[in-house]
Tab-separated table of C-alpha atoms in Angstrom:
chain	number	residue	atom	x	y	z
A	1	UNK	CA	-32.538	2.013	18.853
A	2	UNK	CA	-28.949	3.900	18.957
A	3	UNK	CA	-27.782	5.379	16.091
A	4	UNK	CA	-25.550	3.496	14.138
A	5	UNK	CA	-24.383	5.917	11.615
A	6	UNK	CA	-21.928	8.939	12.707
A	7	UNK	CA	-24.100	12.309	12.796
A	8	UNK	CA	-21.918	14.035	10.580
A	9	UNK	CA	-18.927	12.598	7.879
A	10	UNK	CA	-16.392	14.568	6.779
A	11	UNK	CA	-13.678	13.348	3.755
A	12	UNK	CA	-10.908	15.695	3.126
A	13	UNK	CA	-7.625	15.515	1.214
A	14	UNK	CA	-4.989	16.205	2.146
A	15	UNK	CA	-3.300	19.794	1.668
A	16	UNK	CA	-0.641	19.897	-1.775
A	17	UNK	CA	2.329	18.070	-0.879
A	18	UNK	CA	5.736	18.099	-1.996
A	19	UNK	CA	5.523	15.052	-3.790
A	20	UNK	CA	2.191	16.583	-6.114
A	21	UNK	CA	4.613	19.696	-6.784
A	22	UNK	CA	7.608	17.060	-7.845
A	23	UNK	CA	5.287	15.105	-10.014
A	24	UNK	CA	4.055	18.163	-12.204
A	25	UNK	CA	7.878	18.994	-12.875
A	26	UNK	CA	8.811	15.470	-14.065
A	27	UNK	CA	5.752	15.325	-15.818
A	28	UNK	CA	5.857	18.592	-17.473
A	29	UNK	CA	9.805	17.987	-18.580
A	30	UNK	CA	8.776	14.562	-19.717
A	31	UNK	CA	10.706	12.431	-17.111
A	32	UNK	CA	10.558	9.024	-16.974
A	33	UNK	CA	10.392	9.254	-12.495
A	34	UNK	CA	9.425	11.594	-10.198
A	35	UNK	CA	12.640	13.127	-8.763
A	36	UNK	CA	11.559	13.118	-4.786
A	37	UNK	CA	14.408	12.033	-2.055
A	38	UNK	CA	11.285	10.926	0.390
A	39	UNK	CA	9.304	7.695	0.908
A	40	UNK	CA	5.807	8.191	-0.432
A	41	UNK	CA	4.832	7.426	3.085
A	42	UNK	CA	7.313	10.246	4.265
A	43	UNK	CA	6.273	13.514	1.834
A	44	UNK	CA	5.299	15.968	3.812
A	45	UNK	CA	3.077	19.285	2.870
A	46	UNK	CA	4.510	21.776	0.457
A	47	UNK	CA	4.548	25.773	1.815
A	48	UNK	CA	1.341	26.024	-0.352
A	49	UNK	CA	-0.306	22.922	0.871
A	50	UNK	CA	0.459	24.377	4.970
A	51	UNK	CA	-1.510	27.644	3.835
A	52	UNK	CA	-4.672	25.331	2.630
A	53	UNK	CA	-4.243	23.209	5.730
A	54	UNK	CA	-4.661	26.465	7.902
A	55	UNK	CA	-6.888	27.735	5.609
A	56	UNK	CA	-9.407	24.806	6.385
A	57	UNK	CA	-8.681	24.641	9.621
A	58	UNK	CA	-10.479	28.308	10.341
A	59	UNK	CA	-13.651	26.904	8.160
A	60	UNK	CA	-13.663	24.245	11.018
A	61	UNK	CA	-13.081	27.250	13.995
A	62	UNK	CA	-15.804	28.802	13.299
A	63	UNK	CA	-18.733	26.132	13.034
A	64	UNK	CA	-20.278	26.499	16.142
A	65	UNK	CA	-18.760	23.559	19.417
A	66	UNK	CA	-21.454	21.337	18.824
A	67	UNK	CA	-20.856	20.558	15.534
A	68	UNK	CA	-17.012	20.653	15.453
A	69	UNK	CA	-15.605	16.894	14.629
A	70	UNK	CA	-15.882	14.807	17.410
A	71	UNK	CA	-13.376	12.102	16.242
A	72	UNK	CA	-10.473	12.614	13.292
A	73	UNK	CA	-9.648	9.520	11.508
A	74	UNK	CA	-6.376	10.059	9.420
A	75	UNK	CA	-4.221	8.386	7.215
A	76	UNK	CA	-0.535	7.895	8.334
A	77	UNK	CA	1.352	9.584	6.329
A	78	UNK	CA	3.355	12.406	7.144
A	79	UNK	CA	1.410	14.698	4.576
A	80	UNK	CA	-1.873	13.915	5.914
A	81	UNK	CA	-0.548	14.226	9.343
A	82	UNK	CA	0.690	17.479	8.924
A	83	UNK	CA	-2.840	18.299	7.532
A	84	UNK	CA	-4.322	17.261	10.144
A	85	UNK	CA	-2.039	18.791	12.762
A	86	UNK	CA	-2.461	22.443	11.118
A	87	UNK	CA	-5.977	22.332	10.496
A	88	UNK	CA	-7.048	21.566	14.331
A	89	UNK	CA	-4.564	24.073	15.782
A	90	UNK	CA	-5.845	26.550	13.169
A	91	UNK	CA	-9.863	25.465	14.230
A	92	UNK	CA	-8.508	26.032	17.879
A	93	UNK	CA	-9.535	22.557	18.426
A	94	UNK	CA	-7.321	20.593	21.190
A	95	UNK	CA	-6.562	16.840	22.143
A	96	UNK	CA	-9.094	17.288	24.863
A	97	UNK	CA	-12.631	17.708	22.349
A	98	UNK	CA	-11.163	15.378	19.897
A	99	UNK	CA	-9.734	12.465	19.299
A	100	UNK	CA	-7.157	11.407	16.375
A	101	UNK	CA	-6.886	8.053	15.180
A	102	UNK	CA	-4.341	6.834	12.667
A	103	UNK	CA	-5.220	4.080	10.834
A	104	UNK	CA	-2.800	2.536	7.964
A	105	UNK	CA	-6.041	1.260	5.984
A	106	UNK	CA	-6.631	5.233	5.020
A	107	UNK	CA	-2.746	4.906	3.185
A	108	UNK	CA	-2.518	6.047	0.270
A	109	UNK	CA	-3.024	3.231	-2.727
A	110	UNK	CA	-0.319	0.826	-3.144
A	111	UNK	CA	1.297	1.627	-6.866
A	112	UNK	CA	4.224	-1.784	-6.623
A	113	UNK	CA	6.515	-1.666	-9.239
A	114	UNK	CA	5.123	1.501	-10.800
A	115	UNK	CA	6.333	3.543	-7.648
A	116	UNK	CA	7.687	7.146	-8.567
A	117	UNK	CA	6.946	6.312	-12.351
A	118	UNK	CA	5.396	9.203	-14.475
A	119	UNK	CA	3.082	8.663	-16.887
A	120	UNK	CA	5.830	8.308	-19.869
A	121	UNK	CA	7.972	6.254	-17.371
A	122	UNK	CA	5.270	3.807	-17.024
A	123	UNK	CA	4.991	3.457	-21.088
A	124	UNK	CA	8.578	3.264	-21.731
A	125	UNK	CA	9.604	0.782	-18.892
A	126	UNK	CA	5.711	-0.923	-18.712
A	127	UNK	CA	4.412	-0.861	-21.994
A	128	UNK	CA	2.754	-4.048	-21.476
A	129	UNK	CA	1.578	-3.046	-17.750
A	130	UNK	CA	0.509	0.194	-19.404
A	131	UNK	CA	-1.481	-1.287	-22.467
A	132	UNK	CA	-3.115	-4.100	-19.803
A	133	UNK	CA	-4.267	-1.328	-17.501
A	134	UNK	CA	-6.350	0.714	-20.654
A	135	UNK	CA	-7.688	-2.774	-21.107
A	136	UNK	CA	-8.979	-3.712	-17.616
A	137	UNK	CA	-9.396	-0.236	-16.589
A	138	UNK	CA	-8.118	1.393	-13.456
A	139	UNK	CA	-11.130	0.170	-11.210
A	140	UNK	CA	-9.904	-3.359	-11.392
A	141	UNK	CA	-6.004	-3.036	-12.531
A	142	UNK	CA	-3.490	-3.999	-9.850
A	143	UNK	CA	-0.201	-3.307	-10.536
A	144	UNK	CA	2.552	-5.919	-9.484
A	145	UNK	CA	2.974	-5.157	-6.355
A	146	UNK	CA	0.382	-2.825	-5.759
A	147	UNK	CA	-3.663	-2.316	-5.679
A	148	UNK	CA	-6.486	-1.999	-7.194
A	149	UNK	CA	-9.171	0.505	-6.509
A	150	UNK	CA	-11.440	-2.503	-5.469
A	151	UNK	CA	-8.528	-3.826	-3.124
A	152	UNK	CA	-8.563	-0.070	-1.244
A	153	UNK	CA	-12.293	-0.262	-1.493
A	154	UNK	CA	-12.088	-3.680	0.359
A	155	UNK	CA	-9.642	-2.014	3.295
A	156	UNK	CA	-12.205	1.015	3.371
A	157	UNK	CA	-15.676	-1.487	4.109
A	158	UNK	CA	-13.730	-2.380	7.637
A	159	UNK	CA	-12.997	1.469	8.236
A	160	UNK	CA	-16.949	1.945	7.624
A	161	UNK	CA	-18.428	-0.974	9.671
A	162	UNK	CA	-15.677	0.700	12.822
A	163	UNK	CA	-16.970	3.951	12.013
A	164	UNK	CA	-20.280	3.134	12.658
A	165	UNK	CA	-19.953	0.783	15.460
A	166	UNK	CA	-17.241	2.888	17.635
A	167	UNK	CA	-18.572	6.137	16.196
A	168	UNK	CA	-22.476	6.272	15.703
A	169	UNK	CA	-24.059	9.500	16.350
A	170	UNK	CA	-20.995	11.304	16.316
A	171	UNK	CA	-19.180	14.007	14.251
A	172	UNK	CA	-16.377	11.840	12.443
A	173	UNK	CA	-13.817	13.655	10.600
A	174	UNK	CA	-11.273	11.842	7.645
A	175	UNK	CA	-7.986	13.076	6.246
A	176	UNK	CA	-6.800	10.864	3.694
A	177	UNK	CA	-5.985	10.835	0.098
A	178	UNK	CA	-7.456	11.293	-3.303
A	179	UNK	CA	-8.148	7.655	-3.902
A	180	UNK	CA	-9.591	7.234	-0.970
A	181	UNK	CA	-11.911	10.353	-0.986
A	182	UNK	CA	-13.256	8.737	-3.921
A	183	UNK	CA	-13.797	5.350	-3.349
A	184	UNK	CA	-15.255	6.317	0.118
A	185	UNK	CA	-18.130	8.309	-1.811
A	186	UNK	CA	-18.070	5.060	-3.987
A	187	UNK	CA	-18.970	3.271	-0.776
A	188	UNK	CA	-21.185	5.745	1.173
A	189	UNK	CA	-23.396	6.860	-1.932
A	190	UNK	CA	-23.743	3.031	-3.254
A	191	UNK	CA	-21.997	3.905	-6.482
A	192	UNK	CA	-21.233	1.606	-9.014
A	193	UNK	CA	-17.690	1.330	-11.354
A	194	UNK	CA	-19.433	3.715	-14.147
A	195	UNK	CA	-20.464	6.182	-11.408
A	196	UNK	CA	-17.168	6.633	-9.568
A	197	UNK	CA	-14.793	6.511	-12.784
A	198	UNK	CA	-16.839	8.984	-14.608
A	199	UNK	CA	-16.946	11.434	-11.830
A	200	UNK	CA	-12.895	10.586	-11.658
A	201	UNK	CA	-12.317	11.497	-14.839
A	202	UNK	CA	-14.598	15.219	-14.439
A	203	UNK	CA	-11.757	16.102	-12.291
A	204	UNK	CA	-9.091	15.591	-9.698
A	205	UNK	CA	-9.950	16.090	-5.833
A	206	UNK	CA	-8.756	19.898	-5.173
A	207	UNK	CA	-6.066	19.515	-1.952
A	208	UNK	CA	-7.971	20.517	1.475
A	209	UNK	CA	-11.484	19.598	-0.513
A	210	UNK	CA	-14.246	18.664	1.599
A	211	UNK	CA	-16.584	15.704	1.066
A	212	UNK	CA	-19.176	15.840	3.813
A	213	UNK	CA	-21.985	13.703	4.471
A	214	UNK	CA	-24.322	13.727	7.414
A	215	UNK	CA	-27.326	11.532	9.019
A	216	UNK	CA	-30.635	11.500	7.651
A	217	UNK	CA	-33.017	9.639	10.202
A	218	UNK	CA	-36.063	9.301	7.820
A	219	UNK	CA	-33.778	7.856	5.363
A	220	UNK	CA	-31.519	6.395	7.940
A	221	UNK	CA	-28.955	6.657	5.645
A	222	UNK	CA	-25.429	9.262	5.203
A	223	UNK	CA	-27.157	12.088	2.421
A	224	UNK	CA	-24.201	14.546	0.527
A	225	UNK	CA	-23.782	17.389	1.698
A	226	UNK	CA	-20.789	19.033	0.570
A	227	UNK	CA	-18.873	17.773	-2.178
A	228	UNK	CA	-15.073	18.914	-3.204
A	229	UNK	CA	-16.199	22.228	-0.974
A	230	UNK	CA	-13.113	24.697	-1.545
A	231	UNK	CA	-14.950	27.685	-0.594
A	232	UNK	CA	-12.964	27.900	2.764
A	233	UNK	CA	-9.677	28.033	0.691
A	234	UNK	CA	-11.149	30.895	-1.404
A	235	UNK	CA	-12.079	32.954	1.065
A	236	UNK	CA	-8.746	32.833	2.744
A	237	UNK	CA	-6.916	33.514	-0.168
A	238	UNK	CA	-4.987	30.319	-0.868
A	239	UNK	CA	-4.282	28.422	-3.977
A	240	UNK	CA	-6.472	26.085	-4.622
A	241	UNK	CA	-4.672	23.164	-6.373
A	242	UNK	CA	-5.820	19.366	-7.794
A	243	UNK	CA	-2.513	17.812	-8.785
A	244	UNK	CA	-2.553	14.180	-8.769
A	245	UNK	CA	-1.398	11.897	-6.288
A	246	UNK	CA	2.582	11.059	-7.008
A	247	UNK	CA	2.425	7.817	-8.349
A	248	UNK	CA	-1.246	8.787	-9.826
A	249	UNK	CA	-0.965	7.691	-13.968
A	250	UNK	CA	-3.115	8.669	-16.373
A	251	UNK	CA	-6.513	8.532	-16.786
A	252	UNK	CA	-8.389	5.805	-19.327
């Protein structure tokens, strides 16, 4: 029987963008909104988050051909674009061994009326929205507007069940977004709301992290591999950062 399940799964975030660097500031000064002139869907890479992409991309150079990515699945915006871009042309990897697919259901998580909102513009303009969310918890609150974890998780089951039927047996590589770094593992390790939150709250996913996974044919199952691997950023010298997403609020 063919394998359904791509050989190899890769989950990486995308490098620090300008919109992570723009958050800390308002955040830090105690602004009530993140003071950034682009769309969310528009924010490209910081200077910093280019030297991670590049970074990553020679960790990817020099695995040996045949076990390169075979396929890159990335999100479409312009900062995980831009990671994408700079990490094959730094693997030497061209658009004749791979092939790039953007797909709008690895976007970054819908935040509605809490767009651009820091933490204490969310309390001072939301308090309500802000007291309901500690209540329900950030697995199942959905902003006006916006999502849910379990409404990204929802868009992320279709991006599985293509995965394996376009891309079993192959080396599948995805550049997304926090969020959806962790409620992929969510999905791929059978996690439940306990699991994922708590390892959420350990710790933000570094920028240019790698969650890899890859096919166990006793198990016939995805087994971890990596997880949050930043070694490759180390070793290169570059920064490794974990800012929240821009319109990211805090933590329950």
């Amino acid at each position: 029987m063919q394998q359904q399940w791509p050989r190899t799964l890769w989950i990486v975030r995308h490098g620090q963008s300008a919109g992570n660097v723009a958050r800390d500031a308002a955040e830090l000064a105690g602004l009530p909104v993140i003071d950034i002139e682009h769309r969310d869907i528009d924010t490209p890479l910081s200077e910093l988050g280019k030297t991670q992409a590049v970074a990553l991309g020679h960790w990817f150079g020099e695995l040996p051909r045949e076990r390169r990515p075979d396929v890159v699945l990335c999100s479409p915006y312009v900062r995980a674009r831009e990671t994408t871009r700079l990490l094959l042309e730094a693997a030497g990897i061209d658009g004749k061994s791979v092939r790039v697919r953007h797909d709008e259901r690895l976007r970054e998580k819908e935040f509605g009326v809490l767009d651009r909102l820091t933490i204490h513009g969310i309390r001072a303009k939301f308090p309500e929205l802000s007291e309901q969310r500690s209540h329900v918890g950030k697995f199942y609150f959905r902003p006006p507007g916006g999502e849910s974890w379990c409404d990204v998780i929802l868009r992320l089951r279709s991006v599985m069940e293509m995965a394996t039927r376009e891309h079993g047996g192959q080396r599948v590589l995805v550049v997304a977004h926090q969020v959806i770094v962790n409620c992929m593992r969510y999905l791929v390790e059978c996690m439940d709301e306990a699991q994922i939150l708590a390892i959420d709250r350990l710790a933000d996913v570094p920028n240019c992290g790698v969650t890899s996974y890859r096919y166990d044919p006793e198990q016939d199952a995805l087994v971890p591999d990596l997880v949050n691997f930043i070694a490759p950023l180390r070793q290169a010298g570059a920064p490794v950062t974990a800012a929240k997403d821009v319109n990211v609020a805090a933590k329950p």
